[in-house]
PDB file of C-alpha atoms in Angstrom:
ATOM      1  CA  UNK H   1       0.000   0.000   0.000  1.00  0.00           C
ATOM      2  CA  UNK H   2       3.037   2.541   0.939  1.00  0.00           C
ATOM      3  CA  UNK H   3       4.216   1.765  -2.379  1.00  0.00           C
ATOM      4  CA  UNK H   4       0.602   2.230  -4.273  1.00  0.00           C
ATOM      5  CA  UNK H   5       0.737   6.001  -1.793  1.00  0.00           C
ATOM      6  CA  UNK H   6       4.131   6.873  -3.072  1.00  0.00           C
ATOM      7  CA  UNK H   7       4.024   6.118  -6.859  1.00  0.00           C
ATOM      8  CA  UNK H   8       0.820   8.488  -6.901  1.00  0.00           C
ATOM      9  CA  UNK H   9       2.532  11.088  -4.731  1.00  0.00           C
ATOM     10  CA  UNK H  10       5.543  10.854  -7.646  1.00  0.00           C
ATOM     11  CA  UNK H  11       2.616  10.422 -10.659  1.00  0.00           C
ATOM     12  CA  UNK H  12       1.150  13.750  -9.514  1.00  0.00           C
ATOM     13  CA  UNK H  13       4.197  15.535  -9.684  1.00  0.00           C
ATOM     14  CA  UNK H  14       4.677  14.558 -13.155  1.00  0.00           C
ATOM     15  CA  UNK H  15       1.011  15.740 -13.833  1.00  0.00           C
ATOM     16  CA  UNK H  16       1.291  18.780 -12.158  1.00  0.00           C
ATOM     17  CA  UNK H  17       4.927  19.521 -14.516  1.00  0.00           C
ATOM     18  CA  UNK H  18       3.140  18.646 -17.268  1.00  0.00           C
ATOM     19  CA  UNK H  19      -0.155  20.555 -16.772  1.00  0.00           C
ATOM     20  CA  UNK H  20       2.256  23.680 -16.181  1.00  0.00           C
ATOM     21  CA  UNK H  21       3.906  23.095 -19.710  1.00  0.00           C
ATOM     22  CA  UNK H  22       0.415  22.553 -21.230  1.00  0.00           C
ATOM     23  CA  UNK H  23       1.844  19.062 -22.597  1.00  0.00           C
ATOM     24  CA  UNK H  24      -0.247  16.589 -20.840  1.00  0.00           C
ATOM     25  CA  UNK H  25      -0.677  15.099 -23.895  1.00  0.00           C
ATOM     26  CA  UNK H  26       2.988  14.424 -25.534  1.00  0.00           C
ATOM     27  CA  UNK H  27       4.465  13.844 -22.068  1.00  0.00           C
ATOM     28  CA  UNK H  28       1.417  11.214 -21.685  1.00  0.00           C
ATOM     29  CA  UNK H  29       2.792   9.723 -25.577  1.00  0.00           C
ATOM     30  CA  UNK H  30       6.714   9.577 -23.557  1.00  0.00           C
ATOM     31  CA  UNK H  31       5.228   7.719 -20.275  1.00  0.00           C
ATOM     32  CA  UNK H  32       3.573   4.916 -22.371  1.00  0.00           C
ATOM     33  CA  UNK H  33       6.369   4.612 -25.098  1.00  0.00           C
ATOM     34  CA  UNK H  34       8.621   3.606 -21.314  1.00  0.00           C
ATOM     35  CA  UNK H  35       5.699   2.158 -19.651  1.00  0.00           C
ATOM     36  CA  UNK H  36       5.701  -0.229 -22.196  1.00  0.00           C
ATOM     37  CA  UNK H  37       9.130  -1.173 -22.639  1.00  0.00           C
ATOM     38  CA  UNK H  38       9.569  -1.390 -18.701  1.00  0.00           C
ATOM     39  CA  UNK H  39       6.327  -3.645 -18.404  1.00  0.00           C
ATOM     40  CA  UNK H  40       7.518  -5.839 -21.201  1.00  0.00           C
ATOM     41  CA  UNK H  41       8.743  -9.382 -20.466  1.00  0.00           C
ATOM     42  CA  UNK H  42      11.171  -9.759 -22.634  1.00  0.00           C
ATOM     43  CA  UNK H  43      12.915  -6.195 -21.591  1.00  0.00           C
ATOM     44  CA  UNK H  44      15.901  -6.044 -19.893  1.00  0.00           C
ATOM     45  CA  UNK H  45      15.459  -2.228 -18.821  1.00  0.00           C
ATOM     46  CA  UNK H  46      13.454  -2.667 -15.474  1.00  0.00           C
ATOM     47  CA  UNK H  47      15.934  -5.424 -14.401  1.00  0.00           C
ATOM     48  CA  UNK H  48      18.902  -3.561 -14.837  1.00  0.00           C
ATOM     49  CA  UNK H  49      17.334  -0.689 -13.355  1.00  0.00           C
ATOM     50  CA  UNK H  50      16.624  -2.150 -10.254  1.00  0.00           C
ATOM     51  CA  UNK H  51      19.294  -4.414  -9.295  1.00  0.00           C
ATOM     52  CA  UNK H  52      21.015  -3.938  -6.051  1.00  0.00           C
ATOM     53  CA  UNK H  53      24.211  -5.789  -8.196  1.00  0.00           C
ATOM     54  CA  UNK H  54      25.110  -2.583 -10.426  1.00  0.00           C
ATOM     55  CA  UNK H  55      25.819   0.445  -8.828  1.00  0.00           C
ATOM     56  CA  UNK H  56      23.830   3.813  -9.119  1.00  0.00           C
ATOM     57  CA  UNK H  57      26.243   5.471 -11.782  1.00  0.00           C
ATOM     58  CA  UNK H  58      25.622   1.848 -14.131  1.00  0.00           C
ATOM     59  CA  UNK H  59      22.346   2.440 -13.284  1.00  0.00           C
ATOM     60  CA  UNK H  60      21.930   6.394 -14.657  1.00  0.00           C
ATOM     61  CA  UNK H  61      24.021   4.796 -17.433  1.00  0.00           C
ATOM     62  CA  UNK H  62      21.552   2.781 -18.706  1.00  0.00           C
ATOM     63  CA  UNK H  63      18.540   4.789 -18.601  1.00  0.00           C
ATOM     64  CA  UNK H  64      20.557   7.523 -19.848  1.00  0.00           C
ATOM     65  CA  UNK H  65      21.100   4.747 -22.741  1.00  0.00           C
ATOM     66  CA  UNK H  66      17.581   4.054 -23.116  1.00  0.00           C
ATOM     67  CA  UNK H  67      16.712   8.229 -23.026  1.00  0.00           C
ATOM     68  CA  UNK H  68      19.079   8.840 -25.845  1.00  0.00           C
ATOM     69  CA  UNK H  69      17.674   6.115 -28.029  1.00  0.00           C
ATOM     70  CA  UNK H  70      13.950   6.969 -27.214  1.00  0.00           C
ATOM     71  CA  UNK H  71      14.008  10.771 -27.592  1.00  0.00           C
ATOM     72  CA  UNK H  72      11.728  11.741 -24.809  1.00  0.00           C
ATOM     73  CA  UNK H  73      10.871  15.162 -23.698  1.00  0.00           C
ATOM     74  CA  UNK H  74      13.253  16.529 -20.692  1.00  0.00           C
ATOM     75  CA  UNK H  75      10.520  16.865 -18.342  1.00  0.00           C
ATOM     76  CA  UNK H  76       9.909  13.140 -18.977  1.00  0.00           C
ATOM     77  CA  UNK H  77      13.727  11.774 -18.876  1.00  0.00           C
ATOM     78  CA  UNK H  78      14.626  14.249 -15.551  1.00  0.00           C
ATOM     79  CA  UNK H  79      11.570  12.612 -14.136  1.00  0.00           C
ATOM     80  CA  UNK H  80      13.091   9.342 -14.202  1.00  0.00           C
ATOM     81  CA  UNK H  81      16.301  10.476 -13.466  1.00  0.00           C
ATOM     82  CA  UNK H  82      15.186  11.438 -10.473  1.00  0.00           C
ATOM     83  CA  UNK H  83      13.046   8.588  -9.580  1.00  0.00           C
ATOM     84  CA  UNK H  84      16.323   6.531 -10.030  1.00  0.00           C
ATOM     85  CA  UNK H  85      18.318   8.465  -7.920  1.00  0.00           C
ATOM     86  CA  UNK H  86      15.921   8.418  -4.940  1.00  0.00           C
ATOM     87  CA  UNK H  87      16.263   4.617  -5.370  1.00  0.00           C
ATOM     88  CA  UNK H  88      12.661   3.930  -6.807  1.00  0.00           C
ATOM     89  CA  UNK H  89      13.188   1.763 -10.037  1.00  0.00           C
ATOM     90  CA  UNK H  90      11.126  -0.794  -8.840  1.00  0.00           C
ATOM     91  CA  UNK H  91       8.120   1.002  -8.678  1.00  0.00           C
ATOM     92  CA  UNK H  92       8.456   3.011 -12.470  1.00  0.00           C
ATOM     93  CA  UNK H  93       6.049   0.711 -13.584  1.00  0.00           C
ATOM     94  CA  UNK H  94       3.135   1.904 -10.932  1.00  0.00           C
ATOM     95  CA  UNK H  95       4.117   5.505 -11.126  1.00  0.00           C
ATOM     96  CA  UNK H  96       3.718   5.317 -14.859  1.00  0.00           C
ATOM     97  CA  UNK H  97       0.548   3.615 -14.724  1.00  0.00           C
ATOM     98  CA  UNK H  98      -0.404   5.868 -12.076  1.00  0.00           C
ATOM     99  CA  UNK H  99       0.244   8.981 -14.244  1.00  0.00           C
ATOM    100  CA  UNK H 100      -1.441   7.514 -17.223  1.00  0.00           C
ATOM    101  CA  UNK H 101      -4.625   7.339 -14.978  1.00  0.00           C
ATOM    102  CA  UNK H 102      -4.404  10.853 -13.243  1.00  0.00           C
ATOM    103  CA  UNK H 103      -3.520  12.167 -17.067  1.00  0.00           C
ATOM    104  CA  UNK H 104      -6.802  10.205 -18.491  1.00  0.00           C
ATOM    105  CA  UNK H 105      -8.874  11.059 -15.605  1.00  0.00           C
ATOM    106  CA  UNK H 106      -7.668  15.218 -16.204  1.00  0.00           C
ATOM    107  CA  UNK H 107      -8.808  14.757 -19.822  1.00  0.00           C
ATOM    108  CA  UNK H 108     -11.847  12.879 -19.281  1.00  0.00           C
ATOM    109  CA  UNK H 109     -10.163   9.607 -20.796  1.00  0.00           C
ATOM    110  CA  UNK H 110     -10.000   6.168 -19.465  1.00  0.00           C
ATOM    111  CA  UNK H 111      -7.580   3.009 -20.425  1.00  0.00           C
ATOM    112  CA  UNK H 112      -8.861  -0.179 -20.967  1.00  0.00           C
ATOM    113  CA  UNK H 113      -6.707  -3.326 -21.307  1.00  0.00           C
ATOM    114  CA  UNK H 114      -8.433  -5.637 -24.338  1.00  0.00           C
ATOM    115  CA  UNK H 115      -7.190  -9.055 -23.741  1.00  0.00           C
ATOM    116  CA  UNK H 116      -7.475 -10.862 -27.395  1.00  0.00           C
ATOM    117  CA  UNK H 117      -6.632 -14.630 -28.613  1.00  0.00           C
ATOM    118  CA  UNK H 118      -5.487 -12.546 -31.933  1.00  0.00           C
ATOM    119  CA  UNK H 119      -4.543  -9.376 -32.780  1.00  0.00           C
ATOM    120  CA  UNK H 120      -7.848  -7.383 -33.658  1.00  0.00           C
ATOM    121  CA  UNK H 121      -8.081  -5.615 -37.175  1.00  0.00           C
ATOM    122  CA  UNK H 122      -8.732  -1.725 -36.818  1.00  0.00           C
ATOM    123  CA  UNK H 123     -12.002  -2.174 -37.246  1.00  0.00           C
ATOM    124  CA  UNK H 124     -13.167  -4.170 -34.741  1.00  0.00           C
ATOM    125  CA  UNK H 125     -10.712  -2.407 -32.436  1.00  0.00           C
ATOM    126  CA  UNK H 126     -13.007   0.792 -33.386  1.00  0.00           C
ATOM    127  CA  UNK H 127     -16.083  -1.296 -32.800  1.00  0.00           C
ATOM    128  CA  UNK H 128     -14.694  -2.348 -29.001  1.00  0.00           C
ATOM    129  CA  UNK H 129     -13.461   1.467 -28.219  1.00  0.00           C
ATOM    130  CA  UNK H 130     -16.904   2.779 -28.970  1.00  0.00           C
ATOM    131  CA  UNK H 131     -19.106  -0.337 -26.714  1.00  0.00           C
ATOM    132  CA  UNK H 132     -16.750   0.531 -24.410  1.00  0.00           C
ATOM    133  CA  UNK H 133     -16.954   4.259 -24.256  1.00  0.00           C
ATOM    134  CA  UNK H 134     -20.294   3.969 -24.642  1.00  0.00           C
ATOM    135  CA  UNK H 135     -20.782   1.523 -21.375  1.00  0.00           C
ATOM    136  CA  UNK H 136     -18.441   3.994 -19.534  1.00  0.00           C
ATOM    137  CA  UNK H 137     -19.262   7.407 -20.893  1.00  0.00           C
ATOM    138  CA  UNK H 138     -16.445   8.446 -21.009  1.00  0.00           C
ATOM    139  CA  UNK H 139     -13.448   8.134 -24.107  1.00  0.00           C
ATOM    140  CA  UNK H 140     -11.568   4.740 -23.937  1.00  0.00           C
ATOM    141  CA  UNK H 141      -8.139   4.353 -25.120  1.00  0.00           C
ATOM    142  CA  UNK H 142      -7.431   0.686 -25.742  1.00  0.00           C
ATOM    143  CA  UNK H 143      -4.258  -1.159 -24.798  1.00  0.00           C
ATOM    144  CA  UNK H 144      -4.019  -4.594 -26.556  1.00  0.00           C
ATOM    145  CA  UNK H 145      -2.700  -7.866 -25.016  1.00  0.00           C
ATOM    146  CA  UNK H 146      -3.063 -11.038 -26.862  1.00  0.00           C
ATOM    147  CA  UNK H 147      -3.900 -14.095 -25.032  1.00  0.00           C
ATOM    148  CA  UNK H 148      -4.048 -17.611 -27.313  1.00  0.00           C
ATOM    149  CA  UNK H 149      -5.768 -19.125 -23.798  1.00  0.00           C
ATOM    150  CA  UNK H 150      -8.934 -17.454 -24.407  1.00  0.00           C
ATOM    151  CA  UNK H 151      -9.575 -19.299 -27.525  1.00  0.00           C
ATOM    152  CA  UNK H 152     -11.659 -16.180 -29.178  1.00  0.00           C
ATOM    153  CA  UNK H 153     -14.003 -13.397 -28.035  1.00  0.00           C
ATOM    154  CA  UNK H 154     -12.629 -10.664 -25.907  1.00  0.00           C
ATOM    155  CA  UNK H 155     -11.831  -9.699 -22.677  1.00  0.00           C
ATOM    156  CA  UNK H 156     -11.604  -5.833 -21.411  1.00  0.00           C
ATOM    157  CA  UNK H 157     -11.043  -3.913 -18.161  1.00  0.00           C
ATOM    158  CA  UNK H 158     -12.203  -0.991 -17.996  1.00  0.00           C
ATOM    159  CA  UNK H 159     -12.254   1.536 -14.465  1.00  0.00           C
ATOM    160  CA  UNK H 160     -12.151  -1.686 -12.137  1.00  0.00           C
ATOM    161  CA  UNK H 161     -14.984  -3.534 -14.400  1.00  0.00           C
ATOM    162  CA  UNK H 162     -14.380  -6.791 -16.539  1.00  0.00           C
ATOM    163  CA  UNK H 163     -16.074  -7.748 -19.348  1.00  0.00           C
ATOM    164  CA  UNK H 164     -15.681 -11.080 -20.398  1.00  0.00           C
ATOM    165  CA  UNK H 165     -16.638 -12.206 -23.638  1.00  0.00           C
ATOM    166  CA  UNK H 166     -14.135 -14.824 -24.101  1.00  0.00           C
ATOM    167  CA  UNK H 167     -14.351 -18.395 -25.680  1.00  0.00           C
ATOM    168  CA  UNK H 168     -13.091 -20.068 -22.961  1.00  0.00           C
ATOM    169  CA  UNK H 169     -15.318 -18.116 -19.818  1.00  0.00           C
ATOM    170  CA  UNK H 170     -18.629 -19.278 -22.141  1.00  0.00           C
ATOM    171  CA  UNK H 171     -16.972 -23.180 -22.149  1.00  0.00           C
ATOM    172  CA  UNK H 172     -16.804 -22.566 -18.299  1.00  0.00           C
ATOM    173  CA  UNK H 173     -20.003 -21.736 -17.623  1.00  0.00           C
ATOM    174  CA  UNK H 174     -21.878 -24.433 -20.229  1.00  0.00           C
ATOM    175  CA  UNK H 175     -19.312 -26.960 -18.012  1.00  0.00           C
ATOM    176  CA  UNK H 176     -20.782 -25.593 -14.915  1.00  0.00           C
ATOM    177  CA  UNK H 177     -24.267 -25.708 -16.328  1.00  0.00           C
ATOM    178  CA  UNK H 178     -23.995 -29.532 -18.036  1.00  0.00           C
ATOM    179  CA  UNK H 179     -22.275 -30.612 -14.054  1.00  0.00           C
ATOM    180  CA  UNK H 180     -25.086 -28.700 -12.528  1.00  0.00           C
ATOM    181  CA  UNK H 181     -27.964 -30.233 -14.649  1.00  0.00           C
ATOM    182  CA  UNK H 182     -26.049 -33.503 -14.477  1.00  0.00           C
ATOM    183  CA  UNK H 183     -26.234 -33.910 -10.668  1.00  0.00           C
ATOM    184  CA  UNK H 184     -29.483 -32.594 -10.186  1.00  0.00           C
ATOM    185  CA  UNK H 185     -30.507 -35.660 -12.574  1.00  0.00           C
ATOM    186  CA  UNK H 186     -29.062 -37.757  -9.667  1.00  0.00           C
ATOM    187  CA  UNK H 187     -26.042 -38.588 -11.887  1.00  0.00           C
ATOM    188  CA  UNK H 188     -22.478 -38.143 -11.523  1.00  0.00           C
ATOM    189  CA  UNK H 189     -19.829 -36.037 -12.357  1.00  0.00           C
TER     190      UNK H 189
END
């Protein structure tokens, strides 16, 4: 919970910077470009950051790495620069996604993470964003994550809700129903 506290207490900060420079916006477009790479598995970058093995200097070394390749506005890369010197790499993944809310929330936006068994076609990634916004009320940015267990359908999270449309929840529930119907015909399961 202290660390949920502390990564909003740093998220606001960045909000507040960025309000100030009127670029909510672009400095929101730097935060996910890093969100993403930190919160990807097969990323090396939130490792590195955080391990008590290299020293604080190989730490700033890397990230400064990282900044030069990405490009990111300076209030963005002296952000983390700073959240690595206080020792917080750990937690760059919760501040991020904490700013990304506080950002969306200020602009009247919310995120919602559409779990897939394939990549959707624009389309139908149109078609999702606007049930979604619509059951919400609110615009819905959509992050994709594919997920071959589902078998089909989708799955989305949106402001603490789930909707699950997936292949594989509907095979649950006909299991559930067929065992249910199944005993209550005195057999067994």
């Amino acid at each position: 919970m202290a660390d949920i506290t502390t990564a909003e207490r740093y998220a606001r900060a960045l909000v507040e910077l960025a309000a100030e420079e009127g670029a909510i916006e672009h400095t929101s477009s730097d935060v996910l470009r890093v969100y993403s790479l930190l919160t990807d598995r097969e990323s090396p970058l939130l490792p590195a950051l955080a391990h008590p093995g290299f020293s604080p200097e190989e730490r700033m070394a890397v990230l400064n790495d990282v900044l030069a390749i990405l490009n990111l506005r300076v209030t963005v890369a002296n952000f983390l620069r700073v959240v690595l010197e206080k020792g917080r790499a750990g937690m760059l993944p919760l501040v991020l996604d904490a700013y990304l809310r506080l950002a969306d929330a200020q602009s009247g936006r919310v995120r919602a993470k559409v779990t897939t068994a394939m990549p959707l076609s624009d389309g139908l990634k149109e078609l999702v964003r606007q049930a979604l916004s619509a059951s919400v009320g609110k615009e819905v940015i959509i992050t994709e994550r594919i997920d071959a267990s589902i078998l089909g359908g989708v799955i989305a999270e949106v402001e603490g809700r789930v909707f699950d449309g997936s292949v594989r929840s509907r095979l649950d529930a006909l299991r559930q129903e067929l065992l249910s119907a199944n005993l209550s015909l005195g057999g067994e399961a």
